[in-house]
Short mmCIF file of C-alpha atoms in Angstrom, two decimals:
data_model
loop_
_atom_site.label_atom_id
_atom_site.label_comp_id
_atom_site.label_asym_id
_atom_site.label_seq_id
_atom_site.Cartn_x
_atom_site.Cartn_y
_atom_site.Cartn_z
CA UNK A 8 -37.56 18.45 -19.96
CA UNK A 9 -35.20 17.06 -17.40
CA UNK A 10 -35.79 14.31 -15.17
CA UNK A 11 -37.13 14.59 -11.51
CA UNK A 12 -36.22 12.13 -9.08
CA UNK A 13 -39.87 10.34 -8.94
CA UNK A 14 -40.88 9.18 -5.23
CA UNK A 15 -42.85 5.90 -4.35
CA UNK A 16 -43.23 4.47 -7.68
CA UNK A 17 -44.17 1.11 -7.44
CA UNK A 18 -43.55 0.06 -10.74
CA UNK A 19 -46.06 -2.72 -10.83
CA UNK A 20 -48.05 -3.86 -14.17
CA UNK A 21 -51.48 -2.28 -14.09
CA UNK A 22 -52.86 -5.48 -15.60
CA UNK A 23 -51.20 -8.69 -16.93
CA UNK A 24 -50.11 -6.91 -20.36
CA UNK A 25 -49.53 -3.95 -21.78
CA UNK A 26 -52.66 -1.50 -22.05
CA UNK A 27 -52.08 0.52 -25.82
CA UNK A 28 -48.83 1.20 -27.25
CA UNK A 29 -46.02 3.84 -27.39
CA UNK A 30 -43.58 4.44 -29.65
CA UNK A 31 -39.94 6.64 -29.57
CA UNK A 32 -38.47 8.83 -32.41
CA UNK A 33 -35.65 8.72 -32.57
CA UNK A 34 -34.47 5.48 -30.48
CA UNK A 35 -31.12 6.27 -30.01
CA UNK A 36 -28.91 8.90 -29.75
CA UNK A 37 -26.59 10.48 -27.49
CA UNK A 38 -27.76 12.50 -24.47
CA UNK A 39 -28.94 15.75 -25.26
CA UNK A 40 -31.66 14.16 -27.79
CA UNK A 41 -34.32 15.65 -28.01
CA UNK A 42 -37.24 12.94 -28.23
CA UNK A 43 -40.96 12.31 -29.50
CA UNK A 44 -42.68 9.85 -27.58
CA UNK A 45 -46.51 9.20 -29.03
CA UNK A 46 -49.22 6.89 -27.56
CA UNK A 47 -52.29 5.02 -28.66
CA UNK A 48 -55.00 3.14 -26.56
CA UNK A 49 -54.21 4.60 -23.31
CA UNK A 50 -56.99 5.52 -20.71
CA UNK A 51 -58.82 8.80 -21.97
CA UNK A 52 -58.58 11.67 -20.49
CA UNK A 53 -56.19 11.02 -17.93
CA UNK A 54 -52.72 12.26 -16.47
CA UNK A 55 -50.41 9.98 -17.05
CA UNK A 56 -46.69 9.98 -16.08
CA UNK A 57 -43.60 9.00 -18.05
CA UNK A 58 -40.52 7.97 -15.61
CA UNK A 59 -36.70 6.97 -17.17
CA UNK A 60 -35.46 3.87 -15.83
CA UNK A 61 -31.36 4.12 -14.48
CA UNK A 62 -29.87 3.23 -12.20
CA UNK A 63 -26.58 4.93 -9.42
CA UNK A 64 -23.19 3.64 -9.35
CA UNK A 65 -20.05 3.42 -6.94
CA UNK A 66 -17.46 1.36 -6.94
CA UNK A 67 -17.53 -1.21 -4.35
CA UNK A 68 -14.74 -1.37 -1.43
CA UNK A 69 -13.90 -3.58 1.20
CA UNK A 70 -15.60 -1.86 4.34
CA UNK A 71 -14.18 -1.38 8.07
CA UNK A 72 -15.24 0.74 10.87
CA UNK A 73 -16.61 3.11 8.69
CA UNK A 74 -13.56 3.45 6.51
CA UNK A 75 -12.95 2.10 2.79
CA UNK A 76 -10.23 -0.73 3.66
CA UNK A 77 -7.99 -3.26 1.38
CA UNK A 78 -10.32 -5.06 -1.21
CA UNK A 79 -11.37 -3.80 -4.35
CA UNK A 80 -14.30 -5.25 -4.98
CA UNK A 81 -15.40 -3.66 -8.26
CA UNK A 82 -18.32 -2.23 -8.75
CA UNK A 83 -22.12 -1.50 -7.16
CA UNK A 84 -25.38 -0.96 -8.56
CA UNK A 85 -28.32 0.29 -7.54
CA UNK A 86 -31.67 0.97 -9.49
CA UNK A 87 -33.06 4.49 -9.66
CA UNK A 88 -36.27 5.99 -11.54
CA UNK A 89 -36.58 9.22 -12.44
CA UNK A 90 -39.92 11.02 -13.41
CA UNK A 91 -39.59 12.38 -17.47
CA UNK A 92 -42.60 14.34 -18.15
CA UNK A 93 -46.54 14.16 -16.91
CA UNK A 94 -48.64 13.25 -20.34
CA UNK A 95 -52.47 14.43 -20.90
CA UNK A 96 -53.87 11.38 -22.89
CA UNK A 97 -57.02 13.01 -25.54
CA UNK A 98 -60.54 11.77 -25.52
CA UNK A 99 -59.63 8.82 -27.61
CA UNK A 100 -56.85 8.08 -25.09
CA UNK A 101 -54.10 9.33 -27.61
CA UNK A 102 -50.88 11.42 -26.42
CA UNK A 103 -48.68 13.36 -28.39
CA UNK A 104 -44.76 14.19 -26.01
CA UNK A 105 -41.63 15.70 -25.99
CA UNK A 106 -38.76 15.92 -23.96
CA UNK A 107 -35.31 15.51 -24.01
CA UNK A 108 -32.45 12.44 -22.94
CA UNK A 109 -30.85 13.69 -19.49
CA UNK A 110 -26.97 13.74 -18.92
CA UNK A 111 -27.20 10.12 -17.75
CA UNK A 112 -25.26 6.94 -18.11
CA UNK A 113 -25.33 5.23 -21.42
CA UNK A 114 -26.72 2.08 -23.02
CA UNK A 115 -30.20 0.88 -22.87
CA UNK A 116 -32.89 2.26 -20.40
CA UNK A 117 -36.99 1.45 -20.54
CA UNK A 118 -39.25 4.33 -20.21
CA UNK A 119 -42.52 3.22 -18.55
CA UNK A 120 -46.17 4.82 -18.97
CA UNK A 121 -47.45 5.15 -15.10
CA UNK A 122 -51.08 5.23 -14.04
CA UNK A 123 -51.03 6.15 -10.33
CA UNK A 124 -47.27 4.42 -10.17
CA UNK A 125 -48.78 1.76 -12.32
CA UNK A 126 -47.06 0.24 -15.40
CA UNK A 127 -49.23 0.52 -18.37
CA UNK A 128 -46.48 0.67 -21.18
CA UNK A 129 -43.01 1.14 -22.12
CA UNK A 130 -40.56 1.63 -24.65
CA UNK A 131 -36.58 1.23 -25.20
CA UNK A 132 -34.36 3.82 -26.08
CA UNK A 133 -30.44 3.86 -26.15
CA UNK A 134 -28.21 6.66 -25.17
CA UNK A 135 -25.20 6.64 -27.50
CA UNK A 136 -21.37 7.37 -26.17
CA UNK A 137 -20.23 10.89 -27.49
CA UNK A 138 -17.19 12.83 -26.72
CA UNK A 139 -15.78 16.10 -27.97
CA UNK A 140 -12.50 18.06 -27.15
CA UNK A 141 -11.31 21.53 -26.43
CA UNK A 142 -9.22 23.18 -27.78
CA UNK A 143 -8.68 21.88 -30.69
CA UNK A 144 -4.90 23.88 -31.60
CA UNK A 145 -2.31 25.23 -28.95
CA UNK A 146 1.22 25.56 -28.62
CA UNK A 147 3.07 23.13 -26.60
CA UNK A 148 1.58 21.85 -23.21
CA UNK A 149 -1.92 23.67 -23.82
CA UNK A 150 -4.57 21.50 -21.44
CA UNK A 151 -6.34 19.67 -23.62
CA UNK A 152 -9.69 18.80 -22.35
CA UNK A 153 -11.50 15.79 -23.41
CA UNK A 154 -15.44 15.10 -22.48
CA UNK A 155 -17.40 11.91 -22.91
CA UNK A 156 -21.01 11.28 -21.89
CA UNK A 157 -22.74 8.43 -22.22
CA UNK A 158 -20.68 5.53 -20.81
CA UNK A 159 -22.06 2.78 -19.34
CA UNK A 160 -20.31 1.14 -16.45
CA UNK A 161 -23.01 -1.52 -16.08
CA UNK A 162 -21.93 -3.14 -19.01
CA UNK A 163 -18.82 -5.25 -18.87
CA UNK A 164 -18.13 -4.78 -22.85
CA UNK A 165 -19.38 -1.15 -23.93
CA UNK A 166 -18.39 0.86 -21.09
CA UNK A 167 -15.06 1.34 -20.96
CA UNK A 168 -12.70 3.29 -22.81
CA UNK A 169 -8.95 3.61 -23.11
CA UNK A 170 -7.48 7.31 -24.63
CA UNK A 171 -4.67 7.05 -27.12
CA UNK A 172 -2.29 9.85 -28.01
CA UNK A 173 -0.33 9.10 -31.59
CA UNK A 174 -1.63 5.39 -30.69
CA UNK A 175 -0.13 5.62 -27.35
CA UNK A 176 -1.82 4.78 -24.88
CA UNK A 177 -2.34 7.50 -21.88
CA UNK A 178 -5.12 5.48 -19.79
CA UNK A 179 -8.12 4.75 -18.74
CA UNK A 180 -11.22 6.77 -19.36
CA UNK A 181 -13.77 5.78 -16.44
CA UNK A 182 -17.63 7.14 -15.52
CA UNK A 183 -18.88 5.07 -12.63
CA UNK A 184 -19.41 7.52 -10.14
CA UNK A 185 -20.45 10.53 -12.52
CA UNK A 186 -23.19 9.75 -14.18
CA UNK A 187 -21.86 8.15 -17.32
CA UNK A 188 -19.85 11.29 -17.98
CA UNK A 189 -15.80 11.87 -18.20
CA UNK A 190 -13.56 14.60 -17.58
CA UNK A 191 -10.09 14.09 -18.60
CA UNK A 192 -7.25 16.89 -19.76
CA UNK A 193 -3.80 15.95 -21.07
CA UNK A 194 -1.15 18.25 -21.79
CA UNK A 195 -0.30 18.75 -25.97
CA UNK A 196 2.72 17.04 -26.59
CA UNK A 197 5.48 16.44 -29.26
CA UNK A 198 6.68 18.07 -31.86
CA UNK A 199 4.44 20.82 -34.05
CA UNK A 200 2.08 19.27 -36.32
CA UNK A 201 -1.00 17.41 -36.25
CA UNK A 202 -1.65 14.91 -33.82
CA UNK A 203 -4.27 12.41 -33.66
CA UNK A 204 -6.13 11.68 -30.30
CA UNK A 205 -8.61 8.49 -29.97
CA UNK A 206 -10.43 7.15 -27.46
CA UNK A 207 -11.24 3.27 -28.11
CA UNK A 208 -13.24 0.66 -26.26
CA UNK A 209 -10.85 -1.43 -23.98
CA UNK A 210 -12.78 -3.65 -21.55
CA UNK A 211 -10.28 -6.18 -22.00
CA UNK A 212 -7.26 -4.10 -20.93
CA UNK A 213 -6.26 -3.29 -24.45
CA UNK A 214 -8.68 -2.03 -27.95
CA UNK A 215 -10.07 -4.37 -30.02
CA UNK A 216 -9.00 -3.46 -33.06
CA UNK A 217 -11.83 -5.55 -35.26
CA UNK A 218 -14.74 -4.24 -33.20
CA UNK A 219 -16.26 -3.04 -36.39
CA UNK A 220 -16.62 -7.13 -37.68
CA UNK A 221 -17.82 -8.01 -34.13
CA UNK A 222 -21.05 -8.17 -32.29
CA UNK A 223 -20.22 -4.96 -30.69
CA UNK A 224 -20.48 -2.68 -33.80
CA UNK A 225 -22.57 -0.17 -32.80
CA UNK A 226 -19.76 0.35 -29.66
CA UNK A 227 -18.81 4.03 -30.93
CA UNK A 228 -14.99 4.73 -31.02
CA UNK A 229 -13.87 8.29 -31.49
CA UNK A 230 -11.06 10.37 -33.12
CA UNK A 231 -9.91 13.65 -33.18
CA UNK A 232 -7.32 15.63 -34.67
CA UNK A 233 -5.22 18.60 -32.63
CA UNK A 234 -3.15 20.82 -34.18
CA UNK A 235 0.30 21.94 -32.08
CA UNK A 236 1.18 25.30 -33.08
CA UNK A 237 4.43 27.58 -32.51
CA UNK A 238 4.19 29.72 -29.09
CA UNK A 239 5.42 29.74 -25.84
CA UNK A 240 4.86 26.66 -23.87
CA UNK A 241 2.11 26.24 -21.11
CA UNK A 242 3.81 24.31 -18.55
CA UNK A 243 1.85 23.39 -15.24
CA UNK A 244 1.97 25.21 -11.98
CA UNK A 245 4.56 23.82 -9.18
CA UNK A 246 3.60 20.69 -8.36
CA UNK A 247 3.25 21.67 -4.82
CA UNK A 248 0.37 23.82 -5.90
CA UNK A 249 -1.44 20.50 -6.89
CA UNK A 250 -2.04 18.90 -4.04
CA UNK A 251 -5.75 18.24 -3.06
CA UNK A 252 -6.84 21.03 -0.03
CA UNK A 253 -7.49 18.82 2.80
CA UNK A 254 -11.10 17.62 3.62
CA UNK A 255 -13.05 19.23 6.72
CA UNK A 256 -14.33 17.29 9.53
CA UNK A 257 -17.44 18.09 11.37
CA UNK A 258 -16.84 17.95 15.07
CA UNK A 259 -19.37 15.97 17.32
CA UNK A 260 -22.08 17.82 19.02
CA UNK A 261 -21.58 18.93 22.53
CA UNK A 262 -25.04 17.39 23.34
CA UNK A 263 -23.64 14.22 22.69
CA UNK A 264 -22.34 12.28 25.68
CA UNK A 265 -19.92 10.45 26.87
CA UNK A 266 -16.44 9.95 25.11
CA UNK A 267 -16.13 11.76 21.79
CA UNK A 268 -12.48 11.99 20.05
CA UNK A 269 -11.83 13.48 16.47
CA UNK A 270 -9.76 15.59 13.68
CA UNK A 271 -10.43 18.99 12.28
CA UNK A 272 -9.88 16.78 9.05
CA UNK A 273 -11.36 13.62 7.22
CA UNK A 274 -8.06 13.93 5.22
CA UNK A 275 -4.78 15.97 4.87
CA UNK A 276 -2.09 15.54 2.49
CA UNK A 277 1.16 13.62 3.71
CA UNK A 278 3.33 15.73 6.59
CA UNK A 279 0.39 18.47 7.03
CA UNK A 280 -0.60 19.55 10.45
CA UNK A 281 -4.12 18.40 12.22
CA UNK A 282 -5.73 19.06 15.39
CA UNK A 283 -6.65 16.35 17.44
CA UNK A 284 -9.65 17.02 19.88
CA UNK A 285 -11.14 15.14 23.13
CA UNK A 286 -14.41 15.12 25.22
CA UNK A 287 -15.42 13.37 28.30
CA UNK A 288 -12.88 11.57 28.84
CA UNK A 289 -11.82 11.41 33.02
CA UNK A 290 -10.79 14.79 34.30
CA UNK A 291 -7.21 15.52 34.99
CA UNK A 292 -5.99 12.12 33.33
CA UNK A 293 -2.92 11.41 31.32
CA UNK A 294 -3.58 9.52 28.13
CA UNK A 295 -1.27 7.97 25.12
CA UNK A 296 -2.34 9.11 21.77
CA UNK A 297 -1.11 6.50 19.58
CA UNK A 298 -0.93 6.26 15.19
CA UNK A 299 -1.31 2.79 13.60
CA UNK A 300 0.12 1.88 10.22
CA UNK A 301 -0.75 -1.02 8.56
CA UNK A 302 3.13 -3.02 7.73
CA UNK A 303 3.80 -6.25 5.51
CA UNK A 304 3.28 -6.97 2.18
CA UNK A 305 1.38 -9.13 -0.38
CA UNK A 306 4.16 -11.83 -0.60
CA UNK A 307 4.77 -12.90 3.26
CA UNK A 308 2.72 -15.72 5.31
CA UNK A 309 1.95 -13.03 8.21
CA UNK A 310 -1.67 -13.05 9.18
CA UNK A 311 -3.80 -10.74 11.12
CA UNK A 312 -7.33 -10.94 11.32
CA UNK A 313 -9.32 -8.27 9.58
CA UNK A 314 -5.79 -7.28 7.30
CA UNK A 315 -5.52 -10.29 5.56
CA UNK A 316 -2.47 -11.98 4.81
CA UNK A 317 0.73 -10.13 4.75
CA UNK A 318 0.03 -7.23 6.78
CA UNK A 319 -0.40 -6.15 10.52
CA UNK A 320 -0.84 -3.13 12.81
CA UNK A 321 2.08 -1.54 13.92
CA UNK A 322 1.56 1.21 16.62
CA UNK A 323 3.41 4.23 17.34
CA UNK A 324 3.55 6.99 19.74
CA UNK A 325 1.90 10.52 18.70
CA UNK A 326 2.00 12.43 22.06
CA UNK A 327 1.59 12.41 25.91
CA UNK A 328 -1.68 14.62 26.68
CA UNK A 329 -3.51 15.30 30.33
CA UNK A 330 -7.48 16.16 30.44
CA UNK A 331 -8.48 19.42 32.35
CA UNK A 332 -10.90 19.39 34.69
CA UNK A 333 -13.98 18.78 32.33
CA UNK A 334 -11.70 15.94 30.74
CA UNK A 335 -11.69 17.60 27.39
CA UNK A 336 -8.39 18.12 25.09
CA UNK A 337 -6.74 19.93 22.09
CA UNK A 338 -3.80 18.41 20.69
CA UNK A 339 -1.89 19.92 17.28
CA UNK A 340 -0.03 16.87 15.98
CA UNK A 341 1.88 16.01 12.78
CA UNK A 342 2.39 12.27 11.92
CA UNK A 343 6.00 10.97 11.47
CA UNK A 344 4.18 8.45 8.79
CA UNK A 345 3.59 8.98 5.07
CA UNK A 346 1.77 6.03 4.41
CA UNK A 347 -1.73 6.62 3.01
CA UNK A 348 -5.38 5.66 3.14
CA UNK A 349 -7.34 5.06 6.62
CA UNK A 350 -5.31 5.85 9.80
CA UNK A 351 -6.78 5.21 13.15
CA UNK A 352 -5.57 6.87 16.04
CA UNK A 353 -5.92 5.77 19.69
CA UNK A 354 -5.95 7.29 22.67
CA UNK A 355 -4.68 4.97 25.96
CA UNK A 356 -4.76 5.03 29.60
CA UNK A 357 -1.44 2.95 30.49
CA UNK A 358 -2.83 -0.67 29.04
CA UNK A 359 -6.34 -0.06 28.66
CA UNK A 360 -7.93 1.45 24.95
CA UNK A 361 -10.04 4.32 25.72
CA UNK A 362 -11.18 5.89 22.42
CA UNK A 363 -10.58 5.75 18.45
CA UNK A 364 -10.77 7.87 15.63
CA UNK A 365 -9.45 8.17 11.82
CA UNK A 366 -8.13 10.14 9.76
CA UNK A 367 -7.28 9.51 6.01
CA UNK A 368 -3.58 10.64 4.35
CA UNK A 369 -3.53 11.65 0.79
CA UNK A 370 -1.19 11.83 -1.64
CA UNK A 371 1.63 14.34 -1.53
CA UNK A 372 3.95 15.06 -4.52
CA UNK A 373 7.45 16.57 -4.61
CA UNK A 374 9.78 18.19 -7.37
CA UNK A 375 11.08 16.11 -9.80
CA UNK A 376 14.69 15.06 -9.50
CA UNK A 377 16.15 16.89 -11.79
CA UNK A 378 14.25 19.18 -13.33
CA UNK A 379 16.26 18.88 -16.97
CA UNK A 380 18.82 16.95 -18.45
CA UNK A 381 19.98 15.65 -21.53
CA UNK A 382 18.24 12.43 -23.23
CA UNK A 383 18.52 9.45 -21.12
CA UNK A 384 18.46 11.53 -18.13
CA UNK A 385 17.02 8.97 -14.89
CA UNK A 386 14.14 11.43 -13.34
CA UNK A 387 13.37 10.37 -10.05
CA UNK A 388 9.43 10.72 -8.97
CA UNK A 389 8.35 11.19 -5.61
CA UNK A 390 5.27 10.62 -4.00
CA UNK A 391 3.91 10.01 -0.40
CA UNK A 392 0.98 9.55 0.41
CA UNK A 393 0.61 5.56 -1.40
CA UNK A 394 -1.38 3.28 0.71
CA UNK A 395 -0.91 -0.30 0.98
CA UNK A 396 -4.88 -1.31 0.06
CA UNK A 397 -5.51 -2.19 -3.51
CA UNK A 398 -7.34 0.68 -4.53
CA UNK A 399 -4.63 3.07 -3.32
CA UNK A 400 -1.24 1.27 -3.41
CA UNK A 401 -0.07 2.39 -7.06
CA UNK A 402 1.01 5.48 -8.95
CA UNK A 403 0.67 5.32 -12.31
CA UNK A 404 2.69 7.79 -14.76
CA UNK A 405 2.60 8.75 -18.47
CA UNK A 406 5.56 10.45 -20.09
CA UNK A 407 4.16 12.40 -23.48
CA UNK A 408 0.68 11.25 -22.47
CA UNK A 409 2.50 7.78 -23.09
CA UNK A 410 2.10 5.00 -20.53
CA UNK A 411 4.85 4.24 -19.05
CA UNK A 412 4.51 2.11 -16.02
CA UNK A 413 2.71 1.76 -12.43
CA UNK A 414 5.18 1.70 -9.05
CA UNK A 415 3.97 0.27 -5.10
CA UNK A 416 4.05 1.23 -2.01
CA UNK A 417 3.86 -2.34 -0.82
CA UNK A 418 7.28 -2.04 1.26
CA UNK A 419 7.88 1.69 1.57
CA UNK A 420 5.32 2.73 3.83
CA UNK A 421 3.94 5.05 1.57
CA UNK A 422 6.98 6.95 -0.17
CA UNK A 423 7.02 5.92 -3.58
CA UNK A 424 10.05 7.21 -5.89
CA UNK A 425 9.48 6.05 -8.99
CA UNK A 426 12.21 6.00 -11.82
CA UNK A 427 11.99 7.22 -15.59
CA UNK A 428 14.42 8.27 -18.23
CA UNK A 429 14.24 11.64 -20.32
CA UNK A 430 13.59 10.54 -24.42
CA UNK A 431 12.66 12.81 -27.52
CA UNK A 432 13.89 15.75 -28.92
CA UNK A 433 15.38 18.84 -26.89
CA UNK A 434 12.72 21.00 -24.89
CA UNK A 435 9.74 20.32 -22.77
CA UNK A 436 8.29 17.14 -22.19
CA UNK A 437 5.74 16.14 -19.68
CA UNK A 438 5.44 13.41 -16.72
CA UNK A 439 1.88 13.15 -15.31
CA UNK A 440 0.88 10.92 -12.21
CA UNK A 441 -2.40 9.07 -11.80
CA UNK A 442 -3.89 6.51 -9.17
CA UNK A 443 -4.29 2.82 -10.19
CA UNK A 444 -6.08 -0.12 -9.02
CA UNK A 445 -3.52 -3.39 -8.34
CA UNK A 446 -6.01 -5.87 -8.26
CA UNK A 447 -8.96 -7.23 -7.26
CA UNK A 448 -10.74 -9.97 -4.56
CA UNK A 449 -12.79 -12.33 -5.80
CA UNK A 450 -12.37 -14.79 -2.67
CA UNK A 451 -9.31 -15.69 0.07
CA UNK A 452 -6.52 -15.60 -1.74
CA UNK A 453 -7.64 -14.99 -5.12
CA UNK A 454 -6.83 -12.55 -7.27
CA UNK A 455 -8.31 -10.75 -10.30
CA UNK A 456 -8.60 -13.42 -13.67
CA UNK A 457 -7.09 -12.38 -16.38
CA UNK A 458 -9.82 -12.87 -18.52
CA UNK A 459 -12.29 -10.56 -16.23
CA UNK A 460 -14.26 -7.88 -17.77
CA UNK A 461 -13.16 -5.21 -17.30
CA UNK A 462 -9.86 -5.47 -16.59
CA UNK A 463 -8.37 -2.06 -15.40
CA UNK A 464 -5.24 -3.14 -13.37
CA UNK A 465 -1.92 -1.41 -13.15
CA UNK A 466 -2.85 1.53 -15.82
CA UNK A 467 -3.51 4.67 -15.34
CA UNK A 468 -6.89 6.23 -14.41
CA UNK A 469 -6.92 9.07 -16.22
CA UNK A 470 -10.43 10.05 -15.06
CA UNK A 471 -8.86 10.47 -11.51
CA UNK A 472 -11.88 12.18 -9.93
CA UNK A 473 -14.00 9.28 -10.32
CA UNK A 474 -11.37 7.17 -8.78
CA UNK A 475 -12.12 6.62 -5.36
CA UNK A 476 -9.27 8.58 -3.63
CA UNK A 477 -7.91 9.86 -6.73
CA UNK A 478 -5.66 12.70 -7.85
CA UNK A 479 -3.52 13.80 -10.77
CA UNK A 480 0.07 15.86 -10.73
CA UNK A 481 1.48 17.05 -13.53
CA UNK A 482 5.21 18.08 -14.11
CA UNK A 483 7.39 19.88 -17.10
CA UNK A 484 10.85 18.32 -18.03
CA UNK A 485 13.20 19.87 -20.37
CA UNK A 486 15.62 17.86 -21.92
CA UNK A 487 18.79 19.75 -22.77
#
């Protein structure tokens, strides 16, 4: 039976102990178990109910005005309890359940016995990582999809996973926001044959190759086999096709008063056309609709209040617009900058602020540059789109679903052009992009340890749509 979200549970001890005892078979496995809990010395005759412990997850960014700013701040937990099954205790005060572990995140979780939302027992069980892949033989380029359940971000050791590819590494394999469970697809690469794809604990930034001889043991690593087979390559669709569809925005209510200003969109891709719309503002008055871009860098001594050192506003232009008589307007606008995350834009009488709004810019990729060559080829990368906060500021690329590097957008104002060289054997090869973190706050001026757990920085999230803003294009080289 699957959880239910259980309401008003107090979770408070009935007594001061335990009243009987339960016990779990099995008391671990991964989810999908199906599970046996049976009781002794419980009230008789009475309905009581069995709730899962968990918790929700999100990873934690710096906050402002409503938007997700610069600072990574890592992660954020918050407890959750879920209702597992209602249990009819016999005249002796026995019970006798089954039901089975919910798609959930992984490690330990306590199952409590409620009376009334009163604790009268619990016991322990562990939800075991497991992962599985599909297909499992194609011909060149076939999308290979890899699923994982059962990770568990709240741990700093046994959560996190890096995916190897003939013991190259592609990434990171992360499950914060979904529940403890991934969703990553790579492309089959190299030459026919049998390839070997494993996907290894890596909370330090790199597998532990001994884990078997260490106190994390029962940490399950996982290896699979794929078979490339003769047939006609599957290469990806243009990469223009890949860009994420831009994000609707609900417009204010008209029985809301006074001054209201928005988009059509929470987010477009880099370059793409929005509509920006006005309400009770003066009738018949001429206002300056003005874009701000955050400038600077990491490495100068400039300082502006809530951007932190390095960076400050830098306002441009947009449009002229007049109010009709009800002091409404409609503007369809296309901003000159590429740089990405939060955007606000102002509207101005003269000197005097009137009204903000946001909008957020996401990536936008273009053809590579060229498209084939002969080995050693330089393969120019573009993206727009790159922000300058530190969840957003890198793209990370994997050549062969082999790591390759990470480039900034620190000092392009979001057009990143990233440079790689063509290697292996004449035909198709294949570049992906991913998103990145650069680093994270712990305080002013400090920057992620290097012996923090986990350390994720400057690889590749392969995961992408648990990433925060994340995205993922994919491109086909042929070397000549």
């Amino acid at each position: 039976m699957a959880p239910q979200a259980a309401q008003n549970i107090t979770l408070e001890l009935a007594t001061d102990r335990f009243v009987g005892r339960c016990t779990l078979t099995p008391e671990h496995g991964p989810v999908g178990t199906h599970v046996t809990i049976e009781g002794q010395g419980f009230p008789a005759d009475s309905t009581l109910n069995l709730v899962w412990e968990t918790y929700n997850a999100r990873w934690k960014i710096e906050q402002f005005d409503g938007q997700d700013w610069n600072q990574f701040n890592g992660f954020n937990f918050k407890d959750r309890v879920e209702q597992v099954v209602q249990i009819r205790t016999d005249d002796r005060g026995n019970f006798l359940a089954q039901f089975q572990i919910p798609e959930d995140y992984g490690g330990m979780h306590d199952l409590y016995v409620l009376d009334q939302g009163r604790k009268l027992n619990k016991a322990g069980f562990r939800v075991d990582a497991s992962a599985e892949i599909s297909p499992k033989a194609g011909p060149l380029g076939t999308p290979i999809a890899i699923t994982m359940k059962g990770i568990n971000p709240n741990h700093p050791i046994e959560g996190w996973y890096q995916l190897y590819y003939d013991n190259q590494m592609v990434g990171f394999i992360t499950a914060v926001t979904t529940r403890g469970t991934a969703h990553v697809e790579i492309p089959a690469a190299g030459e026919s044959g049998t390839h070997l794809i494993a996907i290894e604990n890596a909370c330090f930034g790199a597998p532990y190759l001994q884990l078997h001889a260490s106190s994390y043991s029962y940490i399950k690593t996982f290896h699979f086999p794929f078979e490339l087979i003769p047939g006609e390559p599957v290469l990806p669709p243009p990469v223009q096709e890949q860009i994420l569809p831009e994000q609707p925005a609900t417009a204010p209510s008209k029985k809301q008063t006074g001054l209201q200003m928005w988009t059509d969109f929470s987010e477009i891709s880099a370059r793409t056309v929005f509509t920006l719309s006005g309400r009770g503002f003066e009738s018949n008055s001429e206002l300056q609709i003005y874009w701000v871009d955050i400038e600077g860098d990491r490495v100068s001594e400039v300082k502006s209040g809530r951007f932190g050192t390095g960076f400050q506003e830098r306002l441009y232009r947009l449009a002229n617009v007049r109010t009709d008589a009800e002091g409404n307007f409609e503007l369809r606008l296309v901003p000159e900058s590429v740089q990405g995350g939060a955007h606000a834009i102002e509207a101005w009488s003269e000197e005097t602020f009137i009204a903000r709004t946001y909008l957020r810019i996401a990536r936008r990729a273009y053809p590579l540059k060229p498209k084939a060559g002969p080995l050693g080829t330089t393969i120019n990368v573009k993206v727009e789109g790159v922000s300058w906060t530190e969840h957003e500021n890198l793209i990370a690329l994997t050549y062969d679903n082999s790591y390759l590097g990470y480039a900034c957008g620190n000092d392009c104002m979001g057009e990143v052009v990233a440079q790689i060289y063509a290697t292996g054997k004449p035909g198709w090869h294949f570049v992906d992009v991913y998103p990145a973190f650069r680093t994270r706050k712990f305080s002013e001026g400090i920057e992620a340890e290097s012996l923090e757990v986990p350390f994720l920085y400057e690889k590749a999230i392969i995961t992408w749509q648990d990433h925060p803003h994340g995205f993922r294009f994919r491109y086909a080289f042929k070397v000549e």
